[in-house]
Amino acid sequence: MASKLRFKVVDDAFKKRPVRVKVPDERPSEYFGKYVFDKKKMYKYLPARVYEKMCDVIDNGAPFDLTIADAVAEGMKKWAMELGVTHYTHWFQPLTEGTAEKHDGFVEHDGKGGMVEEFEGKLLVQQEPDASSFPNGGIRSTFEARGYSAWDPTSPVFVIGDTLMIPTVFIAFTGEALDYKVPLKKSLYAVDKAATAVCQYFYPEVKKVTCNLGWEQEYFLVDESLFSARPDLVMTGRTLMGHDSAKNQQMDDHYFGSIPERVENFMRDIEIQALELGIPCKTRHNEVAPNQFELAPIYEETNLAIDHNMLMMSIMKRVAIKHGFRCLLHEKPFKGVNGSGKHNNWSLSTDTGVLLHAPGKTPLDNIRFVTFIVETLKAVYDHNGLLKAAISSATNAHRLGANEAPPAIISSFLGRTVSELLEHVEKADEGDELTIAGKTELKLDIPSIPQLLIDNTDRNRTSPFAFTGNRFEFRAVGSLANCASAMLALNAAVAESLMNFKERVDGMISKGVGKEVAILRVLKEDIKYIKPIHFEGNGYSDEWKAEAARRGLDCETSCPLIYDAYLKDSTVKMFEKTNVMTRPELEARNEIKWETYTKKIQIEARVFGDLCMNHIIPVVTKYQSMLIDNVHKLKEIFPAEKAMKISANNLTIIEKISEHESFIVENVAKLISTRREVNKIESEREKAIAYHDQVAPFLESIRYHVDKLEQIVDDEVWPLPKYRELLFII
Ligand code: ADP
Ligand code: MG
């Protein structure tokens, strides 16, 4: 009987003891980057001339000189072999959720009947993985082209186990990107160019602007035995049924609570491995929901930070198993408790400091600060629908709009100090122009911004895009997502906004307006313009939904329709102007997004139907028969009237079970026939819409009845681990 399995796994889970972690003898600062071919190792393993060229590539974005490829590969091989490495792989980020790799050995025939370890430059630089099974949205079939992966020398190679991992981009032979990294890198280039140009109004010496990303990864841990007894968790990453536990997060006793020992050991283990791989892990704590946790490294350059996040997610999943857990990265594994996000802390900086940092030193510094705040907000406003599309997925949809997370509307919170500053600039009088030594300047009475701002920014936890002192925190990103999707859209949009800003300022300057005055005029215009995206109130309230609609913000909640934002004229124009993506690439990507959406719901629907019919209904029917049996037997031993009286309770349950059962059976049949019907739709977009509108609602309506049954059926026979077990045993 199924319940036996449940009790066994619960028992197993209870008995688990913390797994000891071997802690290195060295300090974290000493073993940091041990398995990374970083500059220190390059210096040691590469000829001086080659080392210098590599530094130029990494630090200054110089193109990689192919003539040094062999020397670089040789140095890498030597370093890797000293660590016992025998294989290498190109490691890339196809348009799925994870990363892809195919390992090849260093060994080659030596021509004398033996073998030799070899690793040539051309193998480092480019490969042709069999790309046919990666999503491409029709790009390759249309163009009859194969895909290839090419080394990204700005993200260092690293070693995992016996394999040398080489971060690469993944492109079709016709040039279209088939991954996240290519458009991401293009967006970083675009924002660098546009921000540097604007920066030079203030600091002419600035040569480069870097985009920083500090991600905060939320996740759940579930005991592995319990996990394995939940086919829905195994197959879809979330529980498709399950009644609320009597206690969940209402006591607020988990957030920042002491970390259970089993979990602490897991955290220690992943941190050591991450630090060895050069991921600067810093923060760990319990999150709001039971068995929910967070990990955050120190921010890094965005491309590297994203590689590190992808790597971290795979380390977490792998190491969790060693500790008898499963790591759930799904945005909403459990109904009724908080979901998981991945806050993306975003900022731009020059080699002298962060551009969103309020220094309050000189008026010009303050105008620079206002410029970057306002133009960022303008980008978010102009492309709020796109930014939502960039974080939308079938899984994140469960989290957005629910009560604890950013709603399905993008707005931005600035806090009181910055809001007042913008008001002040908006009202600043142009009559305040001053002529000093023949030069027209502004008497900029911009109030200085207190340093305290950085730590004391009022925290509005309900804003999906909040200014937090020296950065914006894009909170709507899903825990499972590749941050690149959000980051490339944001950076491209900010690049466009800054390009546009510069065009307008230069236009005025060419007509004889002084630089500061021109900047101020454009800013005043933009401060008025961005008002609809600026929202300081409670983003979770119903009033905000109505207000946002009045302000003309994108309020669409259906994921397949949200994706339409990628193909809006303003989006295509923006991506083309910034040279990040072309229309065919955007179209291909949307095909993949719709297809992925459909597949996710399709799998959920299948697993759900199976759970209902093969796990729940049989057990419930058996239980009901037992009750019926009992009613009959009571009739045998008591007079009819008394028997009926005694059986009243059981009769009610018998009836309720029948009601729930018939709803479930009928609707699972309908779910299946609806699925069959909509599967015939050819257009990926229409099919995804049908899955959203017609298939997904069944999961919710049927679940209601399953969860009711869970409450009335004998605990002993319930076949699936319950929420109270999944969420509280560790
Ligand atoms: P929170 O209080 O928001 O939970 P955390 O300490 O968990 O903060 O994470 C904050 C993240 O923001 C870290 O990754 C941190 O390095 C990063 N961060 C701090 N300053 C910046 C900045 N200027 N730009 C980008 N990220 C930053
Ligand atoms: Mg945090």
Tab-separated table of C-alpha atoms and ligand atoms in Angstrom, residues 216 285 287 294, ligand 2:
chain	number	residue	atom	x	y	z
A	216	GLU	CA	20.816	36.649	-4.631
A	285	HIS	CA	20.660	32.841	5.480
A	287	GLU	CA	14.514	32.802	3.904
A	294	GLU	CA	19.379	32.224	0.197
B	2	MG	MG	19.486	39.082	0.399
